[in-house]
PDB file of C-alpha atoms in Angstrom:
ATOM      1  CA  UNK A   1     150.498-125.366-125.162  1.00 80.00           C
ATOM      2  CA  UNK A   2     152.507-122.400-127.006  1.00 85.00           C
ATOM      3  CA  UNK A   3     150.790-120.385-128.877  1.00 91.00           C
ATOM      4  CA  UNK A   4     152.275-117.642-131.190  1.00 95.00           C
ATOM      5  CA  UNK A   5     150.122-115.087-133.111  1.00 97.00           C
ATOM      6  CA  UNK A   6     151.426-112.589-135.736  1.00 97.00           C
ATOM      7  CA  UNK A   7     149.804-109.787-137.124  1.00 97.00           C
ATOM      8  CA  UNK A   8     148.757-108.573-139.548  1.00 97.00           C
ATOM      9  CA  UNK A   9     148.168-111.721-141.509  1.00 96.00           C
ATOM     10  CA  UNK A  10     148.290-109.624-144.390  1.00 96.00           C
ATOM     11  CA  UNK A  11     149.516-106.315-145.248  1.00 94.00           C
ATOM     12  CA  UNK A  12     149.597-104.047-148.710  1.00 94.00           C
ATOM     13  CA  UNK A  13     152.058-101.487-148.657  1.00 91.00           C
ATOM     14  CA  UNK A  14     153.605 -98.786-151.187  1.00 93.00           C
ATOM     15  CA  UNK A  15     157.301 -98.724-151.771  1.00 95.00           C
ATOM     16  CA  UNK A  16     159.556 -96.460-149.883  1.00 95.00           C
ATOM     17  CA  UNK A  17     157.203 -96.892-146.926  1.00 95.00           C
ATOM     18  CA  UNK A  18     157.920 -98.490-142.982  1.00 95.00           C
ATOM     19  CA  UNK A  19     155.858-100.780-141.611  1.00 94.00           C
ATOM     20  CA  UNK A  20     156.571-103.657-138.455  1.00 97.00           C
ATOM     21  CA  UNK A  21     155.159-107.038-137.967  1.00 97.00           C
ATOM     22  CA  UNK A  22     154.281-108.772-134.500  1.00 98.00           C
ATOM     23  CA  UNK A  23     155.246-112.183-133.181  1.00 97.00           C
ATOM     24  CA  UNK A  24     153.564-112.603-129.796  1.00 96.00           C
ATOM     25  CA  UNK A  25     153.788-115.736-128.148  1.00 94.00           C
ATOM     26  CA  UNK A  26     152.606-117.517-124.797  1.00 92.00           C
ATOM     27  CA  UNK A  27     155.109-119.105-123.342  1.00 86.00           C
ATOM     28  CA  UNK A  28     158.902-118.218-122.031  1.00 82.00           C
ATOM     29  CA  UNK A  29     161.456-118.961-125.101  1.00 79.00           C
ATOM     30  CA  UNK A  30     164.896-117.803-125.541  1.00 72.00           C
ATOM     31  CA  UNK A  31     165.003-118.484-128.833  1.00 88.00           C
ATOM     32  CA  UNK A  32     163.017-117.002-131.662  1.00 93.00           C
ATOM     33  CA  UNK A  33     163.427-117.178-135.233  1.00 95.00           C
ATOM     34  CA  UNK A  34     162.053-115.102-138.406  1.00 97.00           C
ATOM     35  CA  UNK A  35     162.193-116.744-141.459  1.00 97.00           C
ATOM     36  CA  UNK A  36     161.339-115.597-145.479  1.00 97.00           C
ATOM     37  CA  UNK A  37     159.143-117.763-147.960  1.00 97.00           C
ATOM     38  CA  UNK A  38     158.430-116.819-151.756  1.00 96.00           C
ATOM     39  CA  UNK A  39     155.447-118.564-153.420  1.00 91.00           C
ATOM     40  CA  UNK A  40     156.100-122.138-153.504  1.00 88.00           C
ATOM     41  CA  UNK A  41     159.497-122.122-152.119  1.00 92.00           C
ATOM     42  CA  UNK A  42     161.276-123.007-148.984  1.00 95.00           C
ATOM     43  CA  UNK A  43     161.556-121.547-145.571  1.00 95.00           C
ATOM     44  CA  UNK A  44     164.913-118.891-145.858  1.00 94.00           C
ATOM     45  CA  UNK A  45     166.360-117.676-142.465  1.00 93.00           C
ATOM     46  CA  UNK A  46     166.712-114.464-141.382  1.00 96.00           C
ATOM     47  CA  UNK A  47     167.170-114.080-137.846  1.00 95.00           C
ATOM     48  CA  UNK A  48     168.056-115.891-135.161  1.00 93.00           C
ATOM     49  CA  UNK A  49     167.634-113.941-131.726  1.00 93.00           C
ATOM     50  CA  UNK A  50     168.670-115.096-128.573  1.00 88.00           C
ATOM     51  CA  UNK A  51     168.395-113.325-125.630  1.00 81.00           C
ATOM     52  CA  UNK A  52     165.994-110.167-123.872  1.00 82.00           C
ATOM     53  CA  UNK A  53     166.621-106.806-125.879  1.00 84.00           C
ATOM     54  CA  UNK A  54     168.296-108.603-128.944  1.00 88.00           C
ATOM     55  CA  UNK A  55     168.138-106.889-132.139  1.00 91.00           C
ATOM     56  CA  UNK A  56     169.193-107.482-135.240  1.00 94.00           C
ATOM     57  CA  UNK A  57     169.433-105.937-138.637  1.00 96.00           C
ATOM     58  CA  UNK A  58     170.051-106.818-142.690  1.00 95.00           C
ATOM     59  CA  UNK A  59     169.510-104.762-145.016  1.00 95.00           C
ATOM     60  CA  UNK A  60     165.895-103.151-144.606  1.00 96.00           C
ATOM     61  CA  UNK A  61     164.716-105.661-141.913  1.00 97.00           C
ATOM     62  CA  UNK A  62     165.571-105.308-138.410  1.00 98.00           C
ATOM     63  CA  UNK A  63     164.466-107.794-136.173  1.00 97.00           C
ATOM     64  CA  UNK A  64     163.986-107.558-132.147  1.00 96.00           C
ATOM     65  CA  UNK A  65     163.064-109.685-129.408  1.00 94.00           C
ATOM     66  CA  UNK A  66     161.388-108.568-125.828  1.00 93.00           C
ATOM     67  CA  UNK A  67     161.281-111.845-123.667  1.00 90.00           C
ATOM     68  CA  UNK A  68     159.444-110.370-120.998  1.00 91.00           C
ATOM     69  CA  UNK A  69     156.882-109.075-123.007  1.00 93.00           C
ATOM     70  CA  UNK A  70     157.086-112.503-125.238  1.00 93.00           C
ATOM     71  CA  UNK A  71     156.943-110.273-128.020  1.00 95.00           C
ATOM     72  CA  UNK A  72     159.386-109.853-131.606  1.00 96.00           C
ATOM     73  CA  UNK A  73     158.878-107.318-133.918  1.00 97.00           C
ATOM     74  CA  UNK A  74     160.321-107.291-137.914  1.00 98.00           C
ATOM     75  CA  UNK A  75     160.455-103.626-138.921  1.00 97.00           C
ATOM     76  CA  UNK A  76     160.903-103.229-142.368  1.00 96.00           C
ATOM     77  CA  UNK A  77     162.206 -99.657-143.309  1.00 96.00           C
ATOM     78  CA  UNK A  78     161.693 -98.112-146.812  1.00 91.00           C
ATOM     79  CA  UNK A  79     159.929-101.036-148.320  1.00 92.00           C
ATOM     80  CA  UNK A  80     160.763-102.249-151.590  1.00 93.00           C
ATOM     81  CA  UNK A  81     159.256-104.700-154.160  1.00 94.00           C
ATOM     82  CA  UNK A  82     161.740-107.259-153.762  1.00 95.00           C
ATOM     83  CA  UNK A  83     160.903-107.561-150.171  1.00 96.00           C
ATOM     84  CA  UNK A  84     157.122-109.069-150.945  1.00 96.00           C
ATOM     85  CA  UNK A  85     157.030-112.680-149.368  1.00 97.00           C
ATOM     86  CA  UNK A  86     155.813-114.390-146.081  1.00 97.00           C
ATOM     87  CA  UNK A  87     157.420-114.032-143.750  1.00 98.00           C
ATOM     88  CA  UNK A  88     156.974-116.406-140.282  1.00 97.00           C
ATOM     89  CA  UNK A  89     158.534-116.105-136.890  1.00 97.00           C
ATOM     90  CA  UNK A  90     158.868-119.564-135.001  1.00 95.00           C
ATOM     91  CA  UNK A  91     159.804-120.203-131.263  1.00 93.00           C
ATOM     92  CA  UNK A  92     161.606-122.890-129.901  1.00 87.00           C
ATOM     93  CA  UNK A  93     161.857-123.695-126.248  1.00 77.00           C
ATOM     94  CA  UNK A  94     164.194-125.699-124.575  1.00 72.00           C
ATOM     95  CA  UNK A  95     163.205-129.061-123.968  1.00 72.00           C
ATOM     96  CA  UNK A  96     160.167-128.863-126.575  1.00 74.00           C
ATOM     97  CA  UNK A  97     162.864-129.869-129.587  1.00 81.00           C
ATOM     98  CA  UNK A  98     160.737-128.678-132.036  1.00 86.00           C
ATOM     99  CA  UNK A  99     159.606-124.946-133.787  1.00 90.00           C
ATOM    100  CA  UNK A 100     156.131-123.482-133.226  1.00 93.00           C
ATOM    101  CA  UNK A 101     155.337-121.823-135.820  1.00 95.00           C
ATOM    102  CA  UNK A 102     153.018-118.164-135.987  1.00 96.00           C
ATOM    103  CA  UNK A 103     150.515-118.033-138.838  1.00 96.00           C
ATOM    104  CA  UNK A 104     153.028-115.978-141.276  1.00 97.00           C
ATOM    105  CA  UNK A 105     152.519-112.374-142.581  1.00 97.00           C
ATOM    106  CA  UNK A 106     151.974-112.607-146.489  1.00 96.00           C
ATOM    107  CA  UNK A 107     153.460-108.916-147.418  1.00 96.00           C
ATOM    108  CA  UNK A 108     153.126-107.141-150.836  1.00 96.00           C
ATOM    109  CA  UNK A 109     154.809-104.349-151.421  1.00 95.00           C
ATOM    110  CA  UNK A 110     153.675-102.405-154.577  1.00 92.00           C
ATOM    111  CA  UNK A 111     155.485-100.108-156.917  1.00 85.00           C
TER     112      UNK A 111
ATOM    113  CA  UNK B   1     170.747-123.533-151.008  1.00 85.00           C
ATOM    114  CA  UNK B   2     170.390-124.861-147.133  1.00 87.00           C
ATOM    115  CA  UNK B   3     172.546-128.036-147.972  1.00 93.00           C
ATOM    116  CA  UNK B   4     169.351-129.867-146.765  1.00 97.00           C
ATOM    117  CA  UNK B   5     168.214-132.552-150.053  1.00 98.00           C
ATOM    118  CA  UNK B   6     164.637-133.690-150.269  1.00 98.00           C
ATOM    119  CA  UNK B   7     162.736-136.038-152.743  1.00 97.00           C
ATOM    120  CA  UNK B   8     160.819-136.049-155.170  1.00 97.00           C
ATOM    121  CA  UNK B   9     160.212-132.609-155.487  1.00 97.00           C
ATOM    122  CA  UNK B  10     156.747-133.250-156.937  1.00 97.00           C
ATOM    123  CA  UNK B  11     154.446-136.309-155.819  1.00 97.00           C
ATOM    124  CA  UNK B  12     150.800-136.894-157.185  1.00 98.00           C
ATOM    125  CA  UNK B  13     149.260-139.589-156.120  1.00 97.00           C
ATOM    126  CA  UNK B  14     145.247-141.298-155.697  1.00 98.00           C
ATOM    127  CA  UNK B  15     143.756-141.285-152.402  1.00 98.00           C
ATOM    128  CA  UNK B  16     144.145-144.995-150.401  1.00 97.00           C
ATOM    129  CA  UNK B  17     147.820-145.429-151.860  1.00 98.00           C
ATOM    130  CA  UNK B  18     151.662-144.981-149.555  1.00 98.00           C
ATOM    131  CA  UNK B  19     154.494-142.412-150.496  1.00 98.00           C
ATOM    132  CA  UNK B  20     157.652-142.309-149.296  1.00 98.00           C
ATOM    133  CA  UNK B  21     159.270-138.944-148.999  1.00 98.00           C
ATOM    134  CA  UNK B  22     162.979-138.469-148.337  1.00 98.00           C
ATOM    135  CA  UNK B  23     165.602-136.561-146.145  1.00 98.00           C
ATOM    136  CA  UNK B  24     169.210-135.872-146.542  1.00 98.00           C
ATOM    137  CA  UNK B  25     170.244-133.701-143.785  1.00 98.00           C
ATOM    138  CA  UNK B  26     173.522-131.141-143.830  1.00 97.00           C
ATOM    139  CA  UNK B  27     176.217-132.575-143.645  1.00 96.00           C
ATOM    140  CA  UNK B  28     177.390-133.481-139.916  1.00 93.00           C
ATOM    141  CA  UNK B  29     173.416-132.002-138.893  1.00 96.00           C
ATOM    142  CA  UNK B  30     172.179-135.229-136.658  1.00 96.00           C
ATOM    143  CA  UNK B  31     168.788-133.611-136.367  1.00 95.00           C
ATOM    144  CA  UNK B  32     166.116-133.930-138.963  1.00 97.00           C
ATOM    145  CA  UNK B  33     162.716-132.775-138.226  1.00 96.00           C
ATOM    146  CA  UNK B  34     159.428-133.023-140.567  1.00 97.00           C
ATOM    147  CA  UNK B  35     157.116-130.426-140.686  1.00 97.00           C
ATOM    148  CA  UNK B  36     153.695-129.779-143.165  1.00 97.00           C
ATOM    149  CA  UNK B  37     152.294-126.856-144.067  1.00 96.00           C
ATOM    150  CA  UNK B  38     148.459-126.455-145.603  1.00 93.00           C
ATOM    151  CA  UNK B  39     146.607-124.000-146.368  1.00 87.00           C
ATOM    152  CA  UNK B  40     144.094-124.566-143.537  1.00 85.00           C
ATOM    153  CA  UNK B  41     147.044-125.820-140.195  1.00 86.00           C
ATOM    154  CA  UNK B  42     149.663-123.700-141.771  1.00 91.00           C
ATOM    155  CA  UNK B  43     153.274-124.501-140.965  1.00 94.00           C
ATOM    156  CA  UNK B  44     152.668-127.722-138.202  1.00 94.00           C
ATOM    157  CA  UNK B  45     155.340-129.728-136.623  1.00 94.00           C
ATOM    158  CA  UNK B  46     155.159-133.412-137.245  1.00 96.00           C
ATOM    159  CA  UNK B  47     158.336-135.059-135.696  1.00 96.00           C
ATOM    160  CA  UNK B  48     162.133-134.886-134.626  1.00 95.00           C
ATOM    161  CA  UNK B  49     164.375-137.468-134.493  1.00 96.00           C
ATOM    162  CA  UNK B  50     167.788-137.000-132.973  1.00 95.00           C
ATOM    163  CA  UNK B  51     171.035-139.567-134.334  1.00 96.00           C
ATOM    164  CA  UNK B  52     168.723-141.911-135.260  1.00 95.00           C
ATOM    165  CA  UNK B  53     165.786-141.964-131.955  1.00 95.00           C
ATOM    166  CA  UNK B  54     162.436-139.941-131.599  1.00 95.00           C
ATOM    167  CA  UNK B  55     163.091-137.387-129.757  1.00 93.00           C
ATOM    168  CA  UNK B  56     159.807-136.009-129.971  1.00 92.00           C
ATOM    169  CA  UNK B  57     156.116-136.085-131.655  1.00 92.00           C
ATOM    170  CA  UNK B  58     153.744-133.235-132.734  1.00 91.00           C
ATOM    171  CA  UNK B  59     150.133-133.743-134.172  1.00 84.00           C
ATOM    172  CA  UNK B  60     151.129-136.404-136.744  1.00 91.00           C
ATOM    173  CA  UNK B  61     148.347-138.894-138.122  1.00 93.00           C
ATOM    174  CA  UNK B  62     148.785-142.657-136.809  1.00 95.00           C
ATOM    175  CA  UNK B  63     149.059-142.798-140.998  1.00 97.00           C
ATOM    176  CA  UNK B  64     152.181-141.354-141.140  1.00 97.00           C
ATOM    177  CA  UNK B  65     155.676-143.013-139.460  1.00 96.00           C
ATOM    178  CA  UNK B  66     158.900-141.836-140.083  1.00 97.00           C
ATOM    179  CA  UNK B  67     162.367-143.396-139.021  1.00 97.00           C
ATOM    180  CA  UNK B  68     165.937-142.080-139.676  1.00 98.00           C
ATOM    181  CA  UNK B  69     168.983-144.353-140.728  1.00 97.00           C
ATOM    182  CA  UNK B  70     172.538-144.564-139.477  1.00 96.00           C
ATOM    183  CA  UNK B  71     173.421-142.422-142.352  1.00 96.00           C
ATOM    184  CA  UNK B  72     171.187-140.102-140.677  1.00 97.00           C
ATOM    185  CA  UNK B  73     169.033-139.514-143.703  1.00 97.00           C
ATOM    186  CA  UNK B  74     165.019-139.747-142.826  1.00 98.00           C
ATOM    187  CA  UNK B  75     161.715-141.132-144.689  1.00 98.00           C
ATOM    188  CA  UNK B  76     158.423-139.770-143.865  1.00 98.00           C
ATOM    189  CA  UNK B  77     155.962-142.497-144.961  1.00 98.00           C
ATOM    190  CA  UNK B  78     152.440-141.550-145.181  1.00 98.00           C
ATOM    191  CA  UNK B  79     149.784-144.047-146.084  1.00 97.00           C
ATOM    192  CA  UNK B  80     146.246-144.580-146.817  1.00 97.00           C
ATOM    193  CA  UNK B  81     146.501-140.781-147.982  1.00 98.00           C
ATOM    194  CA  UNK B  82     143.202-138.580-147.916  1.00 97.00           C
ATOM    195  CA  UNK B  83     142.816-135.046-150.239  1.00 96.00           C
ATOM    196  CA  UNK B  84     143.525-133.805-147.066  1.00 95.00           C
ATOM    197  CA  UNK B  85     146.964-134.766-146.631  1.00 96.00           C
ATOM    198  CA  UNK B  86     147.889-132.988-150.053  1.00 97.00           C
ATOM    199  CA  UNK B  87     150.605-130.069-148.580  1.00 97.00           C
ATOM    200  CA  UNK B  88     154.209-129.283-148.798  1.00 97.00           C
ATOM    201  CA  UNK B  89     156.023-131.446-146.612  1.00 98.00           C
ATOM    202  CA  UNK B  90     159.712-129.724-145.561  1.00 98.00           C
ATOM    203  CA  UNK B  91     162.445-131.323-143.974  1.00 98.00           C
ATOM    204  CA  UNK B  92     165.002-129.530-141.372  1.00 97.00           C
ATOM    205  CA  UNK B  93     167.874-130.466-140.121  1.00 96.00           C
ATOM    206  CA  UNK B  94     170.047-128.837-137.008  1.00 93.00           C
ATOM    207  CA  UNK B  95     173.635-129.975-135.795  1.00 92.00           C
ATOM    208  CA  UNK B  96     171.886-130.676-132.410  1.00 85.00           C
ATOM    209  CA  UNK B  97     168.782-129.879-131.063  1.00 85.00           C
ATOM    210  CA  UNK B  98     167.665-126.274-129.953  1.00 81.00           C
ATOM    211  CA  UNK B  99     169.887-124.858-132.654  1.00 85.00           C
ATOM    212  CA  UNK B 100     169.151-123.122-135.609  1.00 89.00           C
ATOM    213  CA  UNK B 101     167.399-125.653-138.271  1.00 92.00           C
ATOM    214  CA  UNK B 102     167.874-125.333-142.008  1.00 95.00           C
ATOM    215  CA  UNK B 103     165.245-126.193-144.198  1.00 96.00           C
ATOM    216  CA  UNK B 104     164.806-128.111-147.185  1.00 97.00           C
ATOM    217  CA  UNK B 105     163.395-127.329-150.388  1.00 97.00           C
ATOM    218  CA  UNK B 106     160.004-129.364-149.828  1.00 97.00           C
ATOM    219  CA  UNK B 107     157.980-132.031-151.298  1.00 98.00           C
ATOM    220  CA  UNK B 108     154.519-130.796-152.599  1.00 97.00           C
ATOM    221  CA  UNK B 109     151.667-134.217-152.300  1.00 98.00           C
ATOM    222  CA  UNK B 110     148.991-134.107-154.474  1.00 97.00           C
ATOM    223  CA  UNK B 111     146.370-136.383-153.233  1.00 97.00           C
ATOM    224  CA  UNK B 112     143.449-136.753-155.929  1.00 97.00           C
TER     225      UNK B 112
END
């Protein structure tokens, strides 16, 4: 059964600082997926990557994907308030037809 | 917005009673999945259905069914509800599987 793990689950960090969240995950995908939630609200997308060595970038967040190592990393890069949210990475794998979802990072950036 | 509709937005209900909880999926999207997310299971996988047939089943209670209509919209129906089954239920939808999905806004059960 996949399994995907992120870590931290939580993490406290000052503005202006970097910091990068893991996705690891147990099984071969080729698709992997980060997505934003605020309190209460729905799941936003933010990346979709697709292949070995894929990266990806908006803004502060820049996402990346290592297929061999099953592993995706969200860097976020001078942190600032607005960023604070959960933020999940899901995998889908062919044939499954259906996200697995990790546990979700709850991030708080303060002023 | 996704372009993904859901209702009711809110749903607060006693324990023992049915709910019905409703999908509209983007437009031309003939994918809708269901998925709940608790404080306890976090975000879990519940069920796809693809134009209208299952196309495939997580860890979803015997309780709950869901179907989707030739309009393609869905209906999760949960009954004989437990405090346990209080969550935010969110419906995606995809324009095929194994494609990006697009979430809905959610429906948050209170079961008291």
């Amino acid at each position: 059964e996949l399994k995907v793990e992120q870590n931290p689950l939580f993490l406290s960090m000052q503005e202006g600082k970097n910091y990068t969240i893991y996705c690891n995950y147990s099984t071969t995908s080729d698709r992997l997926y980060w997505y934003r939630q605020d309190p209460g609200k729905s799941l936003e997308s933010l990346f979709v990557l697709l292949s070995n060595g894929a990266v990806k970038q908006e803004g502060r967040l820049m996402a990346s994907l290592d297929t061999k190592a099953r592993l995706s990393t969200l860097h976020i890069t001078a942190a600032v308030h607005d960023l604070s949210a959960t933020y999940f990475c899901a995998v889908d794998i062919q044939g499954a037809q259906k996200l697995v979802f990790g546990q979700g990072t709850r991030l708080t950036i303060n002023p | 917005d996704s372009g993904v509709t859901q209702t009711p937005k809110h749903l607060i209900t006693a324990t023992g009673q049915r709910v019905t909880l409703r999908c509209s999926p983007r437009s031309g999207d003939l994918s809708v999945y269901w998925y709940q997310q608790s404080l306890d299971q976090g975000l879990q996988f519940l069920i796809h259905y693809y134009n209208g047939e299952e196309r495939a089943k997580g860890n979803i209670l015997e309780r709950f069914s869901a179907q989707q209509f030739p309009d393609l919209h869905s209906e999760l129906n949960l009954s004989s509800l437990e405090l346990g089954d209080s969550a935010l239920y969110f419906c995606a939808s995809s324009a095929q599987p194994h494609v990006e999905q697009y979430f809905g806004p959610g429906t948050r059960l209170t079961v008291t």
